XYZ file of C-alpha atoms in Angstrom:
640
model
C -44.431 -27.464 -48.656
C -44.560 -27.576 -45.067
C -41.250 -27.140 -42.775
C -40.097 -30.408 -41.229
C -40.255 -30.792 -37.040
C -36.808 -30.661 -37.162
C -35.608 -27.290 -38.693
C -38.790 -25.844 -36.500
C -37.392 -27.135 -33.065
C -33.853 -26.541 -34.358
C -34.395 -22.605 -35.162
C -36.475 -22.502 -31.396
C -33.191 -23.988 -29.832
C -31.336 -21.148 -31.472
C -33.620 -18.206 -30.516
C -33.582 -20.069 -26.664
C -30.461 -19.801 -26.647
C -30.082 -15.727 -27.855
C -32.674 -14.862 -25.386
C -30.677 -16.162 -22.669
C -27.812 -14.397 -24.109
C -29.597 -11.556 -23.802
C -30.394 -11.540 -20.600
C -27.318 -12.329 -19.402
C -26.119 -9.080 -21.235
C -28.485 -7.196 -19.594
C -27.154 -8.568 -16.171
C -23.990 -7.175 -16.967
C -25.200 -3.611 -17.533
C -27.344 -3.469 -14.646
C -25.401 -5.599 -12.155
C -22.111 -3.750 -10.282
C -21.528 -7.112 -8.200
C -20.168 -10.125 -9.347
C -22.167 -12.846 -7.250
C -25.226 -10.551 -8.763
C -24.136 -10.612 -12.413
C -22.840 -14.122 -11.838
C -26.283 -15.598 -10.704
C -27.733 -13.677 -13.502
C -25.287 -15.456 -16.413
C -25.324 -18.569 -13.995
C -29.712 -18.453 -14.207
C -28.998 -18.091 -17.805
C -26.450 -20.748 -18.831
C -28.543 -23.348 -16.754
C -31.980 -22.754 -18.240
C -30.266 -22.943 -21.740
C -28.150 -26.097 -21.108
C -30.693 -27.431 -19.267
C -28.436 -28.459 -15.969
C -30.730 -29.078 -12.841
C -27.565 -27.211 -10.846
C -24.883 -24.985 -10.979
C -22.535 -22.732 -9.533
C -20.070 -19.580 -10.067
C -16.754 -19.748 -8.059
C -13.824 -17.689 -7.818
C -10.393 -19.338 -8.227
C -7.564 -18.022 -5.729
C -3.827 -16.820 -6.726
C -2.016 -19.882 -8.519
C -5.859 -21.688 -8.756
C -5.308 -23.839 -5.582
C -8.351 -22.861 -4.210
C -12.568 -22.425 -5.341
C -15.031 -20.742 -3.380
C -18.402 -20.464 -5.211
C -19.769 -16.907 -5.167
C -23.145 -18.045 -6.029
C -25.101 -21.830 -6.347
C -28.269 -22.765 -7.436
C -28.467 -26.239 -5.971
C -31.230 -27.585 -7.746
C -32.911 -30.718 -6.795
C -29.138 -32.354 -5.414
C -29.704 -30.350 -2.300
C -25.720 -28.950 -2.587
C -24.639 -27.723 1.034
C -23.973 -24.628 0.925
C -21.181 -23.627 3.613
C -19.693 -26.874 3.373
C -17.816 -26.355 -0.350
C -18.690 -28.409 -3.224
C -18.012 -32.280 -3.520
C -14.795 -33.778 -3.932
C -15.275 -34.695 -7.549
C -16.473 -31.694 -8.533
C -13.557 -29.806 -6.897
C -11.190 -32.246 -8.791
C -12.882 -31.178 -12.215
C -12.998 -27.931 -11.366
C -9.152 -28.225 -10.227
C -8.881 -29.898 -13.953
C -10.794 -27.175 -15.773
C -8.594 -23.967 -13.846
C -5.183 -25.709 -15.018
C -5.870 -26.327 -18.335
C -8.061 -23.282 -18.578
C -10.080 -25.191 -21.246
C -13.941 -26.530 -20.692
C -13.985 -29.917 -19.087
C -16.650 -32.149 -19.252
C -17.502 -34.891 -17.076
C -20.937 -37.418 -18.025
C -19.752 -40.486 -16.744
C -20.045 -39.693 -13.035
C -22.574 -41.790 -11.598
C -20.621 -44.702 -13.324
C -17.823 -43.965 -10.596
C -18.047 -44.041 -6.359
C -19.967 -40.007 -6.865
C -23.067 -41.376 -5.496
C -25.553 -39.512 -2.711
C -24.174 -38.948 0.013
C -24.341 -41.321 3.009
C -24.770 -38.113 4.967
C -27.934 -37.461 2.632
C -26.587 -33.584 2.031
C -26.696 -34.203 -1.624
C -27.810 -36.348 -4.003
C -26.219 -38.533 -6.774
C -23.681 -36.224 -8.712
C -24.204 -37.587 -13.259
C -22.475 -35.325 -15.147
C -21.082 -32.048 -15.054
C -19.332 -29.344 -17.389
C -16.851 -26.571 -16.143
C -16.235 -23.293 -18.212
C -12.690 -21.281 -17.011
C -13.694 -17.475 -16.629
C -10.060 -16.551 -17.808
C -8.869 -12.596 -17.467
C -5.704 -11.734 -19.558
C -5.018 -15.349 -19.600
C -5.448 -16.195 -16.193
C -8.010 -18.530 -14.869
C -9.816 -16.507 -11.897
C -13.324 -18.342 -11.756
C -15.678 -21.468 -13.104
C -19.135 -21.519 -14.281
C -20.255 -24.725 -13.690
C -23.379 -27.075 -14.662
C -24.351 -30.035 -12.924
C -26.317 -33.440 -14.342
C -28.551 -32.677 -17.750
C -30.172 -35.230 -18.727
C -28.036 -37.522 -21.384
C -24.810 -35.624 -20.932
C -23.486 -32.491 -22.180
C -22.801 -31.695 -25.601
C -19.727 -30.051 -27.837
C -22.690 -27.310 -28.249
C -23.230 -26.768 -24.282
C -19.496 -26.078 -24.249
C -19.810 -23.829 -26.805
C -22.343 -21.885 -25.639
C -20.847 -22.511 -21.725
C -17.812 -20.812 -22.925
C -19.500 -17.839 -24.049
C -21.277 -17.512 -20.521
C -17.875 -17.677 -18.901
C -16.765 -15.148 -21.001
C -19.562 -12.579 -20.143
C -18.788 -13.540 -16.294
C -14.969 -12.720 -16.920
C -16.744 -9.031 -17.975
C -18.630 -9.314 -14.930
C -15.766 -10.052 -12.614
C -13.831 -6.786 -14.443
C -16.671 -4.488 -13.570
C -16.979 -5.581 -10.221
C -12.895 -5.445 -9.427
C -12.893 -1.794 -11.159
C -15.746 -0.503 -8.702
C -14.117 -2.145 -5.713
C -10.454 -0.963 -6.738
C -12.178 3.004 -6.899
C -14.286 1.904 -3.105
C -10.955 0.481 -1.408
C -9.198 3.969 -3.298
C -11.837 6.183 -1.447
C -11.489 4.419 1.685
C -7.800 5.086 1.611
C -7.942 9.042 1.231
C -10.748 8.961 4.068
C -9.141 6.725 6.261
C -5.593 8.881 5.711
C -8.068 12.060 6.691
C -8.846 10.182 9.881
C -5.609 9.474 11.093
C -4.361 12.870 9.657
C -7.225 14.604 12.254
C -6.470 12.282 14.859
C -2.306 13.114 14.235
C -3.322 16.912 14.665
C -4.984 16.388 17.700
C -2.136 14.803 19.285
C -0.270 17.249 18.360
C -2.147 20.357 19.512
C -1.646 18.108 22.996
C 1.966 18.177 22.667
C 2.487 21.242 21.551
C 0.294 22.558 24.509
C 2.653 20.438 26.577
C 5.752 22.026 25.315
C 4.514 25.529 25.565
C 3.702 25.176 29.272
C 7.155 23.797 29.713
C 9.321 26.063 27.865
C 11.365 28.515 29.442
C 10.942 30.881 26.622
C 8.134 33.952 26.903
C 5.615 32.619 24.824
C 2.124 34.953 24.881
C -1.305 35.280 22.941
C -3.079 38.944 23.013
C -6.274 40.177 21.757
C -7.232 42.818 19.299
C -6.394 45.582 21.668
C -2.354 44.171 22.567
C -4.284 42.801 26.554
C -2.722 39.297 27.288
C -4.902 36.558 26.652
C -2.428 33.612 27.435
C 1.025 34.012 29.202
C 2.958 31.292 29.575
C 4.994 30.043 32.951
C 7.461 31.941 31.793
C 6.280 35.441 31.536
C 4.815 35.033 34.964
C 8.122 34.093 36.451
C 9.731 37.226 34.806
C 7.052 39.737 36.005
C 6.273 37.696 39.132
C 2.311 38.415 38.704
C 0.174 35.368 39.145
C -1.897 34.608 36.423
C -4.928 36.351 36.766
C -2.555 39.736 37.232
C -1.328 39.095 34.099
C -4.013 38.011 31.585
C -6.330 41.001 30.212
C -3.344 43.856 31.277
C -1.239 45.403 28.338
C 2.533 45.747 28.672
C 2.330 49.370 29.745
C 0.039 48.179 32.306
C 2.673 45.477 33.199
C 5.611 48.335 33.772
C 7.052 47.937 30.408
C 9.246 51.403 29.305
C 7.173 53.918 26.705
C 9.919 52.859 23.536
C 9.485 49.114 23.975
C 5.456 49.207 24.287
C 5.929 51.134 21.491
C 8.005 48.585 19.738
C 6.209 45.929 21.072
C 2.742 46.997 19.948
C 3.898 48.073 16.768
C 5.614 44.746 15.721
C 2.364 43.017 17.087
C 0.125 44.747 15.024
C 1.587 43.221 11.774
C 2.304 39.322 11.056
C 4.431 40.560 7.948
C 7.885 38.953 8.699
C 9.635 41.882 6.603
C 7.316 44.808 8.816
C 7.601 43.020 11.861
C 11.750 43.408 11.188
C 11.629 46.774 9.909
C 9.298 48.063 12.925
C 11.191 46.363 15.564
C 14.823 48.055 14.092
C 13.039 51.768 13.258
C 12.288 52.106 17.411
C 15.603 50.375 18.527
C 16.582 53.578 17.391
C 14.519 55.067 20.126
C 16.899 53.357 22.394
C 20.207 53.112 20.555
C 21.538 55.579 18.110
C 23.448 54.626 15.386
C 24.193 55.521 11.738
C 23.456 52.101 9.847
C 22.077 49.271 11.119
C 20.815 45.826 9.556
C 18.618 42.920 10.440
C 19.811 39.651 9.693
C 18.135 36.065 9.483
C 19.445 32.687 9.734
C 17.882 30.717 6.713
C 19.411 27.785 7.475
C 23.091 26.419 9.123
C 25.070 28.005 5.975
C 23.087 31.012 4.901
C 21.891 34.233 6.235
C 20.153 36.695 4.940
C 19.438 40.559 5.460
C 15.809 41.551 5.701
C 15.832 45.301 6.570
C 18.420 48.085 6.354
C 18.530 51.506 7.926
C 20.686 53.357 5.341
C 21.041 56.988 7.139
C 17.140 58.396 6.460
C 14.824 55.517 7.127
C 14.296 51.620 7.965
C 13.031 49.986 4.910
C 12.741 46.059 3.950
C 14.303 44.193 1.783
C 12.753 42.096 -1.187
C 13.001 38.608 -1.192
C 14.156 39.101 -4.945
C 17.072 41.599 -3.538
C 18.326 40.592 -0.352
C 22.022 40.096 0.012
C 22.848 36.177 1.020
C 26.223 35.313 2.634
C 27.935 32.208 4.056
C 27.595 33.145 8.579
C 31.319 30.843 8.372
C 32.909 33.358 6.633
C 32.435 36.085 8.885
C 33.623 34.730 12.498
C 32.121 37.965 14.355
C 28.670 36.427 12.805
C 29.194 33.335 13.522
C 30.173 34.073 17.330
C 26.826 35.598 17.876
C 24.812 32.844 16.127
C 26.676 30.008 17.863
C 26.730 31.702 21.559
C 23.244 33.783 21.660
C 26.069 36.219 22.944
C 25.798 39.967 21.721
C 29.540 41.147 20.406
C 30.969 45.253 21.322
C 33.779 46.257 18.964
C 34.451 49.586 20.276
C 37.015 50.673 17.868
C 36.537 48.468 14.344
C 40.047 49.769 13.189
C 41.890 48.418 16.105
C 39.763 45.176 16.162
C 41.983 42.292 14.437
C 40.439 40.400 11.575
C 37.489 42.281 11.405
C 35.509 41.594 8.792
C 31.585 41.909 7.778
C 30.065 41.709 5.039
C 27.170 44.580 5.063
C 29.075 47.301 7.075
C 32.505 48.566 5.206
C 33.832 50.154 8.248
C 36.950 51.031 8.747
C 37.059 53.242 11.444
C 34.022 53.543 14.296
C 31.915 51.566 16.871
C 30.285 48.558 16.321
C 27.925 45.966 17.671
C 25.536 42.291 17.508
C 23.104 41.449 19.093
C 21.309 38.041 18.790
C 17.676 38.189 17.996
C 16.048 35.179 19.125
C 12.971 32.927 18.482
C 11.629 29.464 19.761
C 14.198 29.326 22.035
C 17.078 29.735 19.795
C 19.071 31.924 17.593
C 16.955 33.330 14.454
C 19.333 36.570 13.206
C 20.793 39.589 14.813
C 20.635 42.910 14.678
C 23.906 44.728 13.336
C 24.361 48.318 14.788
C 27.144 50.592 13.591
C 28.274 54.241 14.556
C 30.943 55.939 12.656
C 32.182 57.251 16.185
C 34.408 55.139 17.590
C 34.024 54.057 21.216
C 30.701 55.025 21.086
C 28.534 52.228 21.975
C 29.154 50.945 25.491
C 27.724 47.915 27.465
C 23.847 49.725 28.259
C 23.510 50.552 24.455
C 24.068 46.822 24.589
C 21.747 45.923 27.270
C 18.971 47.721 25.558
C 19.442 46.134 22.220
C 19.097 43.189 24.507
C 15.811 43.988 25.985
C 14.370 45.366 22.797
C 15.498 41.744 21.061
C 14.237 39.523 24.383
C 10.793 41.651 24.408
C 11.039 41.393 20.322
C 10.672 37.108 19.816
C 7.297 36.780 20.667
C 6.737 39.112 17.606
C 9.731 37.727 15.486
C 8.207 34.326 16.632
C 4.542 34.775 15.797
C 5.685 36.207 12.316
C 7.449 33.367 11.426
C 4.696 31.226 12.431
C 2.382 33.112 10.059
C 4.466 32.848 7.133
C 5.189 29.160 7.601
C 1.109 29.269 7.927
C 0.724 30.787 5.069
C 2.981 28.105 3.419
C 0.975 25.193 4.461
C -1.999 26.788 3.632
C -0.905 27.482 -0.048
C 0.524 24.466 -0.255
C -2.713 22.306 1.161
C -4.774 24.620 -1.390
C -2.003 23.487 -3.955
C -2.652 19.916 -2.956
C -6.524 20.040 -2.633
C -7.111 21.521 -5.829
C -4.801 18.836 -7.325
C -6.400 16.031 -5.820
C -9.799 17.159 -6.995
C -8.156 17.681 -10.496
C -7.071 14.092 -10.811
C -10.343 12.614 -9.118
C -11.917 14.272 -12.010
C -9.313 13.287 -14.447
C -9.505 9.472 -13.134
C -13.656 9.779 -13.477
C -13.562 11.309 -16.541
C -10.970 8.903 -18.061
C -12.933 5.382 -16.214
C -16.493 7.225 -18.186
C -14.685 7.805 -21.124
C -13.150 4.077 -21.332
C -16.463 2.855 -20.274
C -18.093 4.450 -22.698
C -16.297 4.426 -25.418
C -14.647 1.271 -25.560
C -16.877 -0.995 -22.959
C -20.344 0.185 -23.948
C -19.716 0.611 -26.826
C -18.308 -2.604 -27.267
C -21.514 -4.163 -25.554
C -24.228 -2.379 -27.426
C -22.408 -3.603 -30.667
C -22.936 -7.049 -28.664
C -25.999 -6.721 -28.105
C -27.035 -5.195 -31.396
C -25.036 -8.594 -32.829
C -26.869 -11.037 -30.616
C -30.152 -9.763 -32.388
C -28.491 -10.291 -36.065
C -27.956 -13.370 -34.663
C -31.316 -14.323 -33.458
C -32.947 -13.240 -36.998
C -30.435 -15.608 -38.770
C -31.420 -18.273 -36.988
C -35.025 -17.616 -37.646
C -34.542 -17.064 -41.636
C -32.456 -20.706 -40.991
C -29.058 -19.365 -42.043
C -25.222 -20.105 -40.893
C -24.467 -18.496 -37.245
C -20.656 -19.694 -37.024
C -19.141 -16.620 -38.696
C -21.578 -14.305 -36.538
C -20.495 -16.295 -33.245
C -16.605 -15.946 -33.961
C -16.989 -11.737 -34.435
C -19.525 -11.725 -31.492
C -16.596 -13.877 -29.556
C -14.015 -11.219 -30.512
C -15.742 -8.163 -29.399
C -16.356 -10.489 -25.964
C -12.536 -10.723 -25.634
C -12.671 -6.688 -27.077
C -14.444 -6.229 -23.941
C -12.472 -7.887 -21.402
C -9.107 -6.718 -22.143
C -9.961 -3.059 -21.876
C -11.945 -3.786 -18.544
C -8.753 -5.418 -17.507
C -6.619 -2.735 -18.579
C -8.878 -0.135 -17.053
C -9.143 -2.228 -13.501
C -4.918 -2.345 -13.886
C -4.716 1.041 -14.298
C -6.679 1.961 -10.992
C -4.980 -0.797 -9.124
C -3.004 -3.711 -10.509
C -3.866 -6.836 -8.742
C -0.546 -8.355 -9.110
C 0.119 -5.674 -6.516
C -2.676 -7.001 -3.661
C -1.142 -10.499 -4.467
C 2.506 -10.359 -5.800
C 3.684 -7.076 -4.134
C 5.893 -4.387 -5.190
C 8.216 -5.729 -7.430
C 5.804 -7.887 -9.481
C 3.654 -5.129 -9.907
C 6.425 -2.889 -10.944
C 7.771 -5.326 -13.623
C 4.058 -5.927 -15.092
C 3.428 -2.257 -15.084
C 7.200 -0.964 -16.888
C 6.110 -3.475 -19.483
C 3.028 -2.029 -20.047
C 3.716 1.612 -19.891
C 6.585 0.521 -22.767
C 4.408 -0.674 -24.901
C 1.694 1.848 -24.523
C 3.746 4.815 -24.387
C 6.665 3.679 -26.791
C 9.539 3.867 -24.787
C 12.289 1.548 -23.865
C 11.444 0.802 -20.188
C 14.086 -1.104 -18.040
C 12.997 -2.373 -14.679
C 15.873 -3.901 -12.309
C 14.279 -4.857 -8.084
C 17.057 -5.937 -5.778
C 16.699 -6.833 -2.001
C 13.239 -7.629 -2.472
C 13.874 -11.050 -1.265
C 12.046 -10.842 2.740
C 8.871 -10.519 4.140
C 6.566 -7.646 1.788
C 6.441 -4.480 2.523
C 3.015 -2.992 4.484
C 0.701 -2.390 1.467
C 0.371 1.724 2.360
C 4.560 1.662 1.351
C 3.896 -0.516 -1.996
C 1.165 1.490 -2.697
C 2.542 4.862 -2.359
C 6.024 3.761 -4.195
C 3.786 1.844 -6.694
C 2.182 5.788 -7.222
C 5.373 7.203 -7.146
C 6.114 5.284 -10.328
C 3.299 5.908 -11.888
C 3.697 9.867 -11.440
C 7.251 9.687 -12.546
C 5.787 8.230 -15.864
C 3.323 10.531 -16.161
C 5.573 13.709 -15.969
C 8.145 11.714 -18.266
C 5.821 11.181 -21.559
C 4.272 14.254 -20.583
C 7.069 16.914 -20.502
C 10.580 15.018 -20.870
C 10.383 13.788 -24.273
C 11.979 10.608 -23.407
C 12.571 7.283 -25.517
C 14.319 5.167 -22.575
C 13.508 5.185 -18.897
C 15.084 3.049 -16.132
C 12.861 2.693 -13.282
C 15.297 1.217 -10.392
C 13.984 -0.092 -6.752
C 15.909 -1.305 -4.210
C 15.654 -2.900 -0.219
C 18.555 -1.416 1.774
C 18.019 -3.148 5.353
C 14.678 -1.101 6.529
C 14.872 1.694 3.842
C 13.095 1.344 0.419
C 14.624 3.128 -2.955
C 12.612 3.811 -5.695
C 14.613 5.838 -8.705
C 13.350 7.105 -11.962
C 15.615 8.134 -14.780
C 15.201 9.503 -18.030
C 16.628 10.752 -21.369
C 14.374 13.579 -21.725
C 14.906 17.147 -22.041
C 15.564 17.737 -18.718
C 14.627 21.270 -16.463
C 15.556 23.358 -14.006
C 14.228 22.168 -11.129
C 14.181 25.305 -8.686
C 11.988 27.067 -11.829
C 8.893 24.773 -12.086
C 5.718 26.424 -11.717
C 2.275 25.364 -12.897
C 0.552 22.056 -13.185
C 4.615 20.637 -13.611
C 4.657 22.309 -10.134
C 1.424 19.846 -9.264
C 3.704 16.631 -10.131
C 6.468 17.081 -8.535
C 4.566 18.284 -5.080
C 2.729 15.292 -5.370
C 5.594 12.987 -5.636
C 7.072 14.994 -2.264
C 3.835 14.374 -0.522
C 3.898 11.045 -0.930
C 7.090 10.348 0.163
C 6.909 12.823 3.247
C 3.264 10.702 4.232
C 6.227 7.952 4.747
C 8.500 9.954 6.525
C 10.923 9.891 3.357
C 12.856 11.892 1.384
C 12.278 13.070 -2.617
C 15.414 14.283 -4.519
C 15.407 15.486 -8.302
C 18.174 15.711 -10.137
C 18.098 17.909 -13.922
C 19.407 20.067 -16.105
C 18.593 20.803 -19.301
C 19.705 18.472 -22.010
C 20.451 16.166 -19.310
C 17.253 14.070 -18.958
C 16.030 13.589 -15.309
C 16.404 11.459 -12.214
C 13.814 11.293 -9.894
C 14.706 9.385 -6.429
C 12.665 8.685 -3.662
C 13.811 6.939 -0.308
C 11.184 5.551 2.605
C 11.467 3.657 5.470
C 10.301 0.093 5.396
C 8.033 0.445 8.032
C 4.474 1.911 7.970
C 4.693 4.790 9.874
C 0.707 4.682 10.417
C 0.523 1.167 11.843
C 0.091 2.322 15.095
C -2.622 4.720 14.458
């Protein structure tokens, strides 16, 4: 018995129609760019339906708007530039709010005939397919005049092209969110070069106006740079003064000693220790101490001459005290002015903490650097009346000729700071660019590819059904459900990297969507409260970095705190931003985090310091966590 024309043609349909699903799957896997991918599915859906026309467009925010990414204008001789035809626009308007496939074959029975400009040619019928993302319509596929109309079955097999371009549009947003991500960091490079250069210019600026001796030697102690200042003091012009040593200059035996000693080392602790061994050259005494100003409420003693020899102190062991408990301390820190207490016994209120004297001489003498009060050096004799005012005036000298050496120390150490620090920071940034690769490769291919292999590998079940003439509805609903498989972990993947509710709702939108989702992902009770947000946005380099700051928080929290609620609190004070994170967890100590907690925590301070703001944790343990971060407003790179 022969088969019937019918069932033939019927089963040819079918395997048309798998074919051109096919290659619009392929599009997908090859094609990074939506108006590439989309002409691709477009080329497809149109040879399948049969449409002379057709189109892809892009809805904007709310759907008020359609601009078509790619048209194939067939034999109507559709303008390009000038937008599509009023009565397409109003089905396509029709199609985006009801987010279902609309159909329109009656066309030419209405006033949609050429146009009198002769730009296009009589508009019959048309279909529209929604490309809808996590419920939200964000494009159209449309399909203009087939001969006789469209069918129920065109907008069944329309919808499934939409879908595939809602998988295109999700690639192509998750490659541009990681290209507009890379162009951040290099742009922030830029500005952070250009930001150094000004400020090698200013601080060039400052150095040739300062009153303080500021120099630069080589590797044999013979000046390379001397500022105004030094050639004021020795009255040498310039060229006098640069490539002479200090002995050369008419500086006394014990202080080029001191001098060149304290210059050979850029240890802080050495540099001290050095300086205070050959004050002794000049100044005898019994005990002495060298004292630093950490900051307005604590000082600190770095090196001690106990009776034999100078020797620094450990970080780990150095006595601390309060400089506004001692008012002898305090006098020389406030006034730069060195103190003689002949007799210590007869002096009223005397009191210090580091020399228990209770008879003898004593003295302090400021030690200066940049300019300004760093320490002092504390000088006793058990002899009383024993210093006198030139023991004073060459503790003086030894401490004016001893700031350069104090100064460039300090400089070092703070240099060795940043440097450890931007280490710190590099090799976390290349840690989560690897993390964020790995993690977008292993959701690609693990969920996506996966997902679209299986598609593909159903698509050809499908296409031998149809040729042994069996049922394809069941095989077109679980093919449809890995589809929408698909898109919702493209869309959670492109949310992770950057939300779009953040490009087009700001900050607080984005915040909301994302405490949501972190709630439900992580299993915590999230509670998001915004207030002030109710003027102009913020610049997008301030949403995104507080948007970060967030996300960090979260991080640490599921990964240390073990948390079930967090309250994630942001708030517009006039032109300062608040952004505070607080959990239940287990809480820490925050002054003894080390490691890759160490690496969160810096990064939330860097991110807030890029904004000129402030970062402030708050924990104990037992007592969860609070994590606060305060901005300005402003961008403080919008004029760069």
């Amino acid at each position: 018995m022969r088969n019937s024309p019918e069932p033939r043609e019927r089963t040819n349909g079918r395997s048309r129609e798998v074919a051109a699903l096919l290659s619009a799957a392929r599009a997908l896997l090859e094609n990074r760019a939506f108006a590439d991918a989309g002409r691709a599915v477009l080329g497809a859906c149109k040879a399948i339906l049969g449409a002379d026309a057709g189109f892809v467009a892009v809805t904007s925010p709310g759907g008020k708007g359609i601009e078509a990414v790619c048209l194939d204008p067939g034999s109507l001789g559709l303008p390009v530039a000038g937008g599509l035809p009023a009565p397409l626009r109003r089905l396509c308007s029709r199609a985006a709010k009801a987010g279902q496939v609309v159909i329109g074959n009656d066309l030419a029975k209405g006033a949609v005939q050429a146009s009198p400009a002769g730009d296009h040619a009589a508009l019959e019928s048309a279909l529209l397919a929604p490309i809808v993302i996590a419920g939200d319509v964000v494009g159209l596929v449309g399909l203009i005049n087939k001969p006789g109309g469209f069918s129920a079955r065109d907008s069944q097999l329309a919808e499934v092209f939409a879908e595939m371009a809602a998988v295109a549009k999700l690639n192509s947003s998750t490659v541009n969110g990681l290209e507009k991500d890379r162009n951040g960091l290099a742009r922030e490079v830029r500005n952070g070069a250009t930001h150094l250069r000004q400020a090698e210019e200013q601080f060039k600026t400052l150095v040739e106006n300062l009153p303080d001796i500021i120099v630069r030697f080589d590797s044999t102690l013979r000046h390379l740079y001397a500022s105004p200042a030094v050639r004021r003091l020795t009255g040498r012009p310039w060229q006098d003064v640069v490539g002479k040593t200090n002995r050369e200059l008419g500086m006394s035996s014990e202080l080029v000693k001191a001098w060149d000693a304290a210059l050979r080392s850029l240890d802080r602790e050495t540099v001290l220790a050095t300086l205070l061994d050959h004050l002794r050259g000049l100044v005898p005494f019994d005990r002495a101490h060298v004292m630093l100003l950490e900051e307005a409420s604590r000082i600190s003693v770095r090196a001690i001459f106990d009776g034999n020899s100078v020797v620094p102190i450990p970080a780990e062991e150095r006595p601390e005290f309060d400089p506004t408990d001692h008012p002898i301390v305090q006098s020389i820190l406030t006034t730069g002015k060195a103190v003689l207490i002949p007799d210590v016994s007869a002096h009223p209120g005397w009191s210090l903490p580091t020399d228990r004297l209770s008879e003898g001489s004593w003295m302090g003498v400021p030690l200066f650097a940049r300019g300004s009060v760093a320490g002092l050096f504390s000088l006793a004799k058990r002899e009383a009346g024993y210093f006198n005012r030139e023991h004073v005036r060459l503790a003086e000298t030894m401490s004016s000729q001893a700031s350069v050496a104090v100064e460039n120390a300090i400089l070092f150490e703070q240099m060795q700071a940043s440097t450890a620090r931007m280490q710190l920071l590099s090799r976390r940034l290349v840690e989560v660019q690897e993390s964020e690769r790995r993690n977008i490769a292993r959701e690609l291919h693990d969920e996506a590819g996966q997902a679209l292999a299986s598609l593909r590998f159903g698509l050809r079940l499908l296409e031998r059904e149809i040729d042994e003439g069996g049922s394809v509805t069941g095989r077109v609903t679980e093919l449809m459900q890995r589809t929408d498989a698909v898109i919702d972990g493209l869309h959670r993947l492109a949310a992770d990297l950057r939300p779009a509710s953040l490009d087009h709702l700001g900050l607080e939108a984005a915040l909301r969507q994302y405490a949501r989702s972190a709630g439900s992902k992580f299993g915590l009770t999230v509670r998001f409260k915004a207030r002030g947000f109710t003027s102009a946005r913020l610049p997008m380099a301030v949403e995104t970095a507080l948007y970060r700051v967030v996300q960090e928080a979260m991080t640490n929290v599921v990964r240390h705190a073990g948390a079930t609620r967090v309250d994630v609190l942001t708030e517009r004070r006039g032109d300062r931003v608040l952004v505070m994170v607080e959990d239940d967890g287990a809480g820490f100590e925050p002054d003894q985090v080390k490691g890759e907690d160490h690496f969160g925590l810096l990064g939330l301070k860097e991110r807030a310091e890029a904004l000129g703001g402030t970062l402030r944790v708050e924990s104990a343990p037992g007592a969860g966590t609070t994590v606060v971060v305060e901005v300005s407003s402003a961008d403080p790179h919008s004029d760069r």
